[in-house]
Coordinates of C-alpha atoms in Angstrom, one line a residue:
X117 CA 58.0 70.9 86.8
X118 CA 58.5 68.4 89.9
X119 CA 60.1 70.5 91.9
X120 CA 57.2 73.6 91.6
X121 CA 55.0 70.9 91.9
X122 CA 56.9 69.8 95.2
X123 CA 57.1 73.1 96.8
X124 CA 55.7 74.3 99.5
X125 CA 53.2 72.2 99.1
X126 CA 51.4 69.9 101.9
X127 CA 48.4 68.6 99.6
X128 CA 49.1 64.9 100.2
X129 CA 48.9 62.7 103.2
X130 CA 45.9 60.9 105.1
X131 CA 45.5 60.9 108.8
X132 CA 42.9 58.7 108.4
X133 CA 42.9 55.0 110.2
X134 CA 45.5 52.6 109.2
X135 CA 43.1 49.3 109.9
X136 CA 40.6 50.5 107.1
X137 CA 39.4 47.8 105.0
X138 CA 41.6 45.5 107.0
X139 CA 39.1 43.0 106.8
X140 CA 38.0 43.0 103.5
X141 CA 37.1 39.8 101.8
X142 CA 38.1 41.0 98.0
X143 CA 40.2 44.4 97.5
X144 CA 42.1 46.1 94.4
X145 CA 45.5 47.2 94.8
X146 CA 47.8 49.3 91.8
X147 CA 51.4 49.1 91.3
X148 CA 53.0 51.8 89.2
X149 CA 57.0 52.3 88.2
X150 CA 58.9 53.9 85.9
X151 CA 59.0 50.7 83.9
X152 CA 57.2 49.3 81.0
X153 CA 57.0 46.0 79.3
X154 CA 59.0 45.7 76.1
X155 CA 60.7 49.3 76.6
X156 CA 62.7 51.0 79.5
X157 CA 63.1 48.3 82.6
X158 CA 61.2 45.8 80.7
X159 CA 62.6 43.0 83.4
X160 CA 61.0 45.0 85.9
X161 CA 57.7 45.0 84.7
X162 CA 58.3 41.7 83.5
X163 CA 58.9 40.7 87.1
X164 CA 56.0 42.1 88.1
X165 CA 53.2 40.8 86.1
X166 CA 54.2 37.7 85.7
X167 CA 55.8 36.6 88.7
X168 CA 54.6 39.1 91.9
X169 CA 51.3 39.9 90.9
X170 CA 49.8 36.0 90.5
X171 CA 51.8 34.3 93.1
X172 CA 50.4 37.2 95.5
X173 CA 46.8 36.6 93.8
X174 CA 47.3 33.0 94.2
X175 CA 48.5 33.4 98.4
X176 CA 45.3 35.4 99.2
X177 CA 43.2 33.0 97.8
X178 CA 44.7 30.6 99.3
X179 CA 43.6 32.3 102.8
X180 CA 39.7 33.2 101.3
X181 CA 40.7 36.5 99.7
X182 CA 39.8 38.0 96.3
X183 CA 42.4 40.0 95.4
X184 CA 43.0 42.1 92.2
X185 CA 46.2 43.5 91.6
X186 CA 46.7 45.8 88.5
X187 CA 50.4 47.1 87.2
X188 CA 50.1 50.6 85.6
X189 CA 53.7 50.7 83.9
X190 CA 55.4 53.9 82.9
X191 CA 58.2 54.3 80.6
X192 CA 59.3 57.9 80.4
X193 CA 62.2 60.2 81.7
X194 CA 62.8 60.7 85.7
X195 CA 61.6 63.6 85.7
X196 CA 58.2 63.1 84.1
X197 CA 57.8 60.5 86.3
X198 CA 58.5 62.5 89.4
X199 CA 55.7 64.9 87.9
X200 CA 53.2 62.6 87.5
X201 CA 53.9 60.7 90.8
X202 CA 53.5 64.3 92.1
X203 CA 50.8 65.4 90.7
X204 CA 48.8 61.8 91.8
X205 CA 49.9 62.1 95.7
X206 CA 48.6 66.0 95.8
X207 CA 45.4 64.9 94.4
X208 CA 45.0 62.0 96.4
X209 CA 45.1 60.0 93.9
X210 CA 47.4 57.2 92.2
X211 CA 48.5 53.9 92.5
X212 CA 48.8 52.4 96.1
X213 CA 52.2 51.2 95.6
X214 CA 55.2 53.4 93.8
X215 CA 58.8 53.4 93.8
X216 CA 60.7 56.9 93.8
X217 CA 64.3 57.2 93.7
X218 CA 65.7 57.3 97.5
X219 CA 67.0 61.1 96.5
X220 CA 63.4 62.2 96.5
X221 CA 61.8 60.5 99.9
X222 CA 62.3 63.6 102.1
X223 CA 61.3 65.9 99.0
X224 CA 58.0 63.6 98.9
X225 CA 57.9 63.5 102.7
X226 CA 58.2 67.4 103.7
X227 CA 55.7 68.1 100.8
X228 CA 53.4 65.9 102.6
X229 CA 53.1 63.4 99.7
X230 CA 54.3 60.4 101.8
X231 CA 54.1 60.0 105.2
X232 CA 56.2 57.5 107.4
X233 CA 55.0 53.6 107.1
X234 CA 53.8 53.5 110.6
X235 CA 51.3 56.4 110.3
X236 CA 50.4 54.2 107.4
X237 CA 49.6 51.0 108.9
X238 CA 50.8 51.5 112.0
X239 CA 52.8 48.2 114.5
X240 CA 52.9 46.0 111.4
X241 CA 55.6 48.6 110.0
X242 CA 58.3 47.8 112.2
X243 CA 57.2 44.2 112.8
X244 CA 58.1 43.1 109.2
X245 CA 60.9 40.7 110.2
X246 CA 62.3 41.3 106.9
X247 CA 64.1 44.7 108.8
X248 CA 66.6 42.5 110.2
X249 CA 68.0 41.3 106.8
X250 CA 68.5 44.9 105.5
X251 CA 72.0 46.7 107.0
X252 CA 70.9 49.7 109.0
X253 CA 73.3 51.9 106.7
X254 CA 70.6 51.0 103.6
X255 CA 67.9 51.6 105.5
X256 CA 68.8 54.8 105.6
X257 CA 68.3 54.8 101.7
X258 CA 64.3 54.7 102.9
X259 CA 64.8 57.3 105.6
X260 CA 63.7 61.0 106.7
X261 CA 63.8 62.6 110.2
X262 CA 64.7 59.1 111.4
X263 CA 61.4 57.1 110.2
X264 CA 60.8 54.6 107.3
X265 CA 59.2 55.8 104.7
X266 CA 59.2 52.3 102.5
X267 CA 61.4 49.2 101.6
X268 CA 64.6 49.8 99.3
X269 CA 64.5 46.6 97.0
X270 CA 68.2 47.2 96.4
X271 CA 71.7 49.9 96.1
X272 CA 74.5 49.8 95.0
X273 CA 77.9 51.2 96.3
X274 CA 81.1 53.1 95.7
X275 CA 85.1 51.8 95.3
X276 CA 88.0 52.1 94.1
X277 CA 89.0 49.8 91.1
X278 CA 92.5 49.3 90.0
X279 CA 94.6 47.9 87.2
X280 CA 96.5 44.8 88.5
X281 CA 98.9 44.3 85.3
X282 CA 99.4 48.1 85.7
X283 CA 100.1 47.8 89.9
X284 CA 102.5 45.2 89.2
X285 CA 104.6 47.2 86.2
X286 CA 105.0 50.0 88.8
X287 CA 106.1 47.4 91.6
X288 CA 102.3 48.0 93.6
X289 CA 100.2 44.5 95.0
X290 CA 97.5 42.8 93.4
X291 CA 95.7 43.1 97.3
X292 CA 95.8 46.7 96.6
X293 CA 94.2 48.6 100.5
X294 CA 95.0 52.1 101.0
X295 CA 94.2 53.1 103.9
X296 CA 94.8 56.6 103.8
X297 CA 94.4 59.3 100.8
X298 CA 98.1 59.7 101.3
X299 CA 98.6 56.2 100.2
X300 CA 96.3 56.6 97.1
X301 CA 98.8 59.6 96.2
X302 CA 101.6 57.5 96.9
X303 CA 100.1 54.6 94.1
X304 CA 99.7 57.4 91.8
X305 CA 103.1 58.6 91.7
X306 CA 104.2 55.0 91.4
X307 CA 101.9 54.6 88.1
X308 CA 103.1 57.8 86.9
X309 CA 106.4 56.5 85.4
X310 CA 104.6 54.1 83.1
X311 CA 104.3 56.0 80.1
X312 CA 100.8 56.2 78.5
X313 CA 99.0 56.2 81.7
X314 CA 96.9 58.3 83.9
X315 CA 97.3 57.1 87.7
X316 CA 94.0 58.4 89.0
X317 CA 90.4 59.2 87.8
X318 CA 88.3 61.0 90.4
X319 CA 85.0 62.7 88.8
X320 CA 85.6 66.6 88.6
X321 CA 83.8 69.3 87.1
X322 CA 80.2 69.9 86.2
X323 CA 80.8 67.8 82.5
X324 CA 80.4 64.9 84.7
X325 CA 77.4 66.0 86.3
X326 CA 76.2 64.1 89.7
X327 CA 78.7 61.1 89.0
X328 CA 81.3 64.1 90.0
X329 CA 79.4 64.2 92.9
X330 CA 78.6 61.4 93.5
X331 CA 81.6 58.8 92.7
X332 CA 84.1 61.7 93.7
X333 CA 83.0 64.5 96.0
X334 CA 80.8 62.8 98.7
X335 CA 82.8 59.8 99.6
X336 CA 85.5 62.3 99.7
X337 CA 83.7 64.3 102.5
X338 CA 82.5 61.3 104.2
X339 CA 86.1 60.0 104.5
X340 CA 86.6 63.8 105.7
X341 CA 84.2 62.8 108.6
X342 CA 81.8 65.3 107.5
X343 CA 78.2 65.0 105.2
X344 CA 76.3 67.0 103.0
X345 CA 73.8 67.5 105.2
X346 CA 73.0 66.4 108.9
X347 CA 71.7 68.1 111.6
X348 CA 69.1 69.8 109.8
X349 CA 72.1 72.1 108.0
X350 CA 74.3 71.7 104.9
X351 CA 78.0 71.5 105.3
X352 CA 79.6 74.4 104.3
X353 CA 83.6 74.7 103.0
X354 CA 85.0 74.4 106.0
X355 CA 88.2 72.1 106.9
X356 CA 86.2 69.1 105.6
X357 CA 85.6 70.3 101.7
X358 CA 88.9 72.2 102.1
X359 CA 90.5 68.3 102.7
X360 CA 88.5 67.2 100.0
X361 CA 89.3 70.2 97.3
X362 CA 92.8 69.2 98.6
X363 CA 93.1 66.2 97.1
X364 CA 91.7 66.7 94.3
X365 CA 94.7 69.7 93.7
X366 CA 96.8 67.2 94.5
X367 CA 95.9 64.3 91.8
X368 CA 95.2 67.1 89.2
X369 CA 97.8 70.2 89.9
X370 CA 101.6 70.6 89.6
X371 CA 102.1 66.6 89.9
X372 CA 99.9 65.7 87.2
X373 CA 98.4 62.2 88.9
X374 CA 95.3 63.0 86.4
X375 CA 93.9 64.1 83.3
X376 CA 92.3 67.4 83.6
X377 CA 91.1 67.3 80.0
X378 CA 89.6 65.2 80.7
X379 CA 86.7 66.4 83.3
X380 CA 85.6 69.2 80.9
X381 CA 84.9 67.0 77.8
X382 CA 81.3 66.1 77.5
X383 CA 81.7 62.8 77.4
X384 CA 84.6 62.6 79.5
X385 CA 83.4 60.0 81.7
X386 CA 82.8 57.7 78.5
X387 CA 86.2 58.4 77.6
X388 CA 87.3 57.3 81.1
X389 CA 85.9 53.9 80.8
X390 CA 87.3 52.9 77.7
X391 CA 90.8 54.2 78.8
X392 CA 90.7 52.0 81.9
X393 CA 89.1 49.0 79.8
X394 CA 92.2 49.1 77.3
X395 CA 94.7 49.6 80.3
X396 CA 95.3 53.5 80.1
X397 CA 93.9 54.5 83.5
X398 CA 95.2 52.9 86.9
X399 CA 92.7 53.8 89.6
X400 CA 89.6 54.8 89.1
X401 CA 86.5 56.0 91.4
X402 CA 83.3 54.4 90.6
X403 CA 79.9 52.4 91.3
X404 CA 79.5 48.4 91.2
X405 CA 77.7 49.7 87.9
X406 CA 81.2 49.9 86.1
X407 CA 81.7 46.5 87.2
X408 CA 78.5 45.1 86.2
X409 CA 77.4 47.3 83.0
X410 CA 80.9 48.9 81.7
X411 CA 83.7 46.6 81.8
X412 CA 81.5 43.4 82.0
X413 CA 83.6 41.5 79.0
X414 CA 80.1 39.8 77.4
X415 CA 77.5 42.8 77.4
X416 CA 79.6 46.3 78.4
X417 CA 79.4 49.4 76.6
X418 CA 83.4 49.3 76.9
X419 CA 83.8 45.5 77.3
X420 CA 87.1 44.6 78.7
X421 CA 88.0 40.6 77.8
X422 CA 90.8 40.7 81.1
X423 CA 88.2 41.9 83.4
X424 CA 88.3 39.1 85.9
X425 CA 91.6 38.8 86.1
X426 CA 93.3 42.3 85.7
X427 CA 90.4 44.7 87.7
X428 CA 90.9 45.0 91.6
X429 CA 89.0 46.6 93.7
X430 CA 89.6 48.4 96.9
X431 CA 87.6 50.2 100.0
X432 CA 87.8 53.9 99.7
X433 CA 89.7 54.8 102.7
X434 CA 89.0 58.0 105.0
X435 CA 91.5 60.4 105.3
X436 CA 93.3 58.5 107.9
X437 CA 91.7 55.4 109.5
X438 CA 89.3 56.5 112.3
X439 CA 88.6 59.9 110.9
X440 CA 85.6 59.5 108.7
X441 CA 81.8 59.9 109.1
X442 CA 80.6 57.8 112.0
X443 CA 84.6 57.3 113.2
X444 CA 84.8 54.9 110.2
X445 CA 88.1 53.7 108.4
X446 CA 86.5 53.2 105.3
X447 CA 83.5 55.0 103.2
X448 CA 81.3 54.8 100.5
X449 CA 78.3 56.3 98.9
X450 CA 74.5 54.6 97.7
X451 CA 71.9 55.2 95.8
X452 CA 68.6 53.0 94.3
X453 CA 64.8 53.3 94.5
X454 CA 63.1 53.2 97.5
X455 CA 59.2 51.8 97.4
X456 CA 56.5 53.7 99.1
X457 CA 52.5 53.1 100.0
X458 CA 50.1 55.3 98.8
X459 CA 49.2 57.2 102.2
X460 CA 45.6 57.8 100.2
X461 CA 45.5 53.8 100.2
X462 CA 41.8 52.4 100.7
X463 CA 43.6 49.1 102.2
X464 CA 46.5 50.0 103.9
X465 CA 47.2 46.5 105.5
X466 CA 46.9 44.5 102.2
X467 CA 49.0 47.8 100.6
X468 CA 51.4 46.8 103.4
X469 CA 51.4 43.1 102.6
X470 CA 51.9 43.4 99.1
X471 CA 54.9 45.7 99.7
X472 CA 56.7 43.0 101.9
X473 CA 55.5 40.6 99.7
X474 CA 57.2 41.8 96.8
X475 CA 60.3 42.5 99.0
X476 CA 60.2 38.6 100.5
X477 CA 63.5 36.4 99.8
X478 CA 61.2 34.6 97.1
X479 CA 60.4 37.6 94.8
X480 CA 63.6 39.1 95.4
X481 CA 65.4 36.0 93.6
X482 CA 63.0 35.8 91.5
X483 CA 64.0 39.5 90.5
X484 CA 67.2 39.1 89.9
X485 CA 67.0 35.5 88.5
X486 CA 69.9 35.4 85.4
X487 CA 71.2 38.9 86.4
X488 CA 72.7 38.7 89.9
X489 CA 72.5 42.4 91.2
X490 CA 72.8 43.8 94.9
X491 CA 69.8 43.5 96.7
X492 CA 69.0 45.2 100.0
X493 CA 68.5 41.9 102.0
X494 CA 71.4 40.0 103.1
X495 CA 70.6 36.6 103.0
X496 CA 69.6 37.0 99.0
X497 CA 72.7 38.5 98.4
X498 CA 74.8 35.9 100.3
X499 CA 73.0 33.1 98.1
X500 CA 72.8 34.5 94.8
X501 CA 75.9 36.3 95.1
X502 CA 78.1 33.8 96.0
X503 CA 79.7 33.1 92.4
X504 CA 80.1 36.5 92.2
X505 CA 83.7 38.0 94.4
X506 CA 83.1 41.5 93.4
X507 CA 79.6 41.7 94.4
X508 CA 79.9 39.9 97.4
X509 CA 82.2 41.9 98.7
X510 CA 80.3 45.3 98.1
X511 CA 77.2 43.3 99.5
X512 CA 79.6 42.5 103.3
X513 CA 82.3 45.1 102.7
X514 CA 80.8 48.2 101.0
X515 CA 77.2 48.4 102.2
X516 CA 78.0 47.8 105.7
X517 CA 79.9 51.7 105.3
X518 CA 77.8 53.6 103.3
X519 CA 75.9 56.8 103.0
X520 CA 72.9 58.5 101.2
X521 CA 72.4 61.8 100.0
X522 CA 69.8 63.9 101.0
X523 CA 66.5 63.6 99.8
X524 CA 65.9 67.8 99.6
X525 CA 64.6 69.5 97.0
X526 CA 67.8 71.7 97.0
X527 CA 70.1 68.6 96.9
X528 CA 70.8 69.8 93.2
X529 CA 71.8 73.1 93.8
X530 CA 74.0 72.2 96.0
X531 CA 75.7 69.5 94.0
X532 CA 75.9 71.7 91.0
X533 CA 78.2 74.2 93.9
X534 CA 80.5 71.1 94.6
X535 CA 81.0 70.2 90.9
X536 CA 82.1 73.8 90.2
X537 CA 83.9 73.9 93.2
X538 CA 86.2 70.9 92.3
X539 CA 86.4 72.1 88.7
X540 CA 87.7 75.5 90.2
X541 CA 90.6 73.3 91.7
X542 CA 91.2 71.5 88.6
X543 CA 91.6 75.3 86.8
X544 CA 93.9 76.1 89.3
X545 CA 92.2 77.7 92.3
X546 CA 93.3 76.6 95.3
X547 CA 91.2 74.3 97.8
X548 CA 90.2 77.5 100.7
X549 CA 89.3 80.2 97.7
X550 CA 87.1 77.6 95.5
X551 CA 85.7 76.7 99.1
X552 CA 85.2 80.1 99.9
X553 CA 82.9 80.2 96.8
X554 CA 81.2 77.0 97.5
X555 CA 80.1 78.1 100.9
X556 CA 78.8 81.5 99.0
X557 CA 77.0 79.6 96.2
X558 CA 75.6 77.3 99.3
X559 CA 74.3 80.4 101.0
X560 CA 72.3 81.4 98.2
X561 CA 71.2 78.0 97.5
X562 CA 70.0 76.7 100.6
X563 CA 68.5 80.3 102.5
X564 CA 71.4 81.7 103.5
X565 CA 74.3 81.1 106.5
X566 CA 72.0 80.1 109.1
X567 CA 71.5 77.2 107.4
X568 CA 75.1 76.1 107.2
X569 CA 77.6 75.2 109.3
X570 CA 81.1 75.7 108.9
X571 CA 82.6 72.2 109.8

């Protein structure tokens, strides 16, 4: 429904002057978010009511303001959320501050929906000093065509965790650094003479939906030196997906470094986690969310007791140092919520204020107060994270790195083409034919081979 909604469509936007009701005595203001007190992100809307929305009530008085500030909380799937932001923005309508998932910004933005924070309120937009405390690499989360579109509140980011009781059985360190895929291969064939265990779990096949995608394919290609999508065209299956494809025929053909059962089971990547929580899997490919929400040994859906002192975790190297997006030795991949101003806003400035407000160093602790989480903002992060070793060093390690997928409409399309393509590999095709028909499927996906380039 979103994505009809979305297309083709330019029915949102205001070009109208950022300073209006600048010097109002008393405005309103509306917050929405897919969350909902006492249901789905109840800490969020929590968060909100109780601590953002008086403290900024309380600060404008405190300067001879009257300000009302309202929170209409939602607690439904994505997607019905996307349709009703949607719908809102193309009539002009809705809350004057939303979040959207960073994957939809440039959907939002070409539909004319949003519109980049400076044609919203113009200098004050890149005079928030709060811009220096955010890495450049997750601004990019809030990014289209180069310009800001809003303020990501936080990320997360992609590595590679280990088994150190495993490592040590097959004679690897417990400071586990590849720095090549070679010497991830070279690991695996070390863990493969301990019986019971799978070396290597990379995300393959379209069971695992986006997190094959996401946790597999696209840090892949960005240690490749190549993205999805830059340029203005999408990356076909040239030598960089070929690399890719490569390795995945290596950790899941004739050596056996993996479990292809695995990737076609519909819960596969369930399985996965409770393999590695009870020591069955060496290396696996994942988010700072299997840290957190998986293996965390007091609230994990597959607790594991020996977290802290068995789980390492590890960079995910480019294919040789030097070689990957940007000329980096290291990659990763990002993904959070990005929040956005209304461009339909009657008060764009106070819009504006409530937006850094709400991303200050104040209301960010106070967000993440009893649940330490990666924020966008470094200095939060480097206080509340500091008890916290795996965190801290996605926060200075990981972040730094990182890449975003593209916010396009077609984005899913295209990832669907990469899942099939790696499951191809895992059935047996080799890395240039199940390329061959990625870059076919692309094609077709993305309006045809003009819009594709072969790297």
């Amino acid at each position: 429904m979103a994505g009809a909604l979305l297309a083709g469509c330019g029915g949102g936007g205001s070009s109208t002057d950022p300073d209006r009701g600048k010097g109002a005595k008393s405005f309103s203001l509306t917050i929405t978010r897919n969350a909902i007190e006492g249901g789905k992100n109840t800490e969020e809307a929590e968060w909100i009511t109780r601590r953002v929305i008086p403290a900024f009530v309380a600060a404008q008085k405190a300067k001879g303001v009257t300000a009302k500030v309202a929170f209409r909380g939602q607690g439904v799937d994505d997607e019905a959320y996307k349709t009703k932001l949607a719908l809102d923005l193309k009539s002009r309508s809705g809350a004057d501050i939303m979040d959207v998932d960073g994957i939809w910004v440039g959907e939002f933005a070409q539909a004319g929906y949003i519109r980049p924070l400076t044609d919203v309120v113009g200098a004050p937009a890149d005079a928030w000093d709060g811009w220096t405390k955010i890495p450049a690499s997750v601004q990019k989360l809030a990014t289209f065509e180069g310009k800001r579109y809003g303020v990501p509140p936080a990320t997360d980011g992609r590595v590679l965790f280990f088994n150190k009781k495993l490592f040590a059985q097959a004679g690897l360190p417990a400071d586990w650094q590849p720095k090549t895929w070679q010497d991830i291969i070279a690991a695996a064939r070390a863990l493969k003479k301990l019986p019971g265990v799978t070396p290597v779990q990379l995300n393959a096949g379209t069971a695992m939906g986006e997190a094959t995608t996401m946790q597999g394919v696209l840090p892949l290609l960005a240690g490749a030196g190549a993205e999805v999508y830059a340029d203005g065209k999408w990356t076909g299956g040239g030598p960089a997906v070929q690399q890719v494809l490569g390795l995945y025929a290596q950790i899941y053909g004739a050596e056996g470094l993996g479990d292809p059962k695995l990737q076609q089971e519909a819960k596969g990547r369930d399985k996965s986690f409770e393999e590695f929580a009870a020591g069955k899997i060496g290396i696996l490919a994942e988010g700072d969310y299997f840290w957190r929400d998986v293996i965390n040994p007091k609230t994990g859906v597959a607790k594991m007791p020996s977290r802290d002192r068995d789980v390492g975790y590890a960079l995910i190297p480019a294919v040789a140092p030097g070689k990957g997006v940007r000329g980096q030795d290291f990659v990763s991949m990002s993904g959070g919520a990005v929040t956005v101003l209304n461009p339909n806003t009657k008060y764009p400035q106070q819009a504006f204020e409530l937006l850094v407000f709400m991303n200050s160093p104040e209301m960010v602790k106070a967000r993440t107060a009893g649940t330490p989480e990666l924020t966008s903002r470094t200095d939060v992060n480097k206080e509340i994270l500091a008890g916290d070793p795996f965190l801290t060093f996605v926060s200075e390690k990981v972040l730094p790195v990182t890449s975003y997928r593209p916010g396009l409409a077609v984005y899913p399309q295209v990832s669907t083409a990469l899942q099939e393509a790696t499951a191809a590999v895992v059935s047996g095709k080799s890395p240039r034919q199940a390329a061959a028909e990625y870059t076919k499927k692309l094609e077709g996906a993305v309006g045809g081979a003009a819009n594709v380039t072969p790297r």
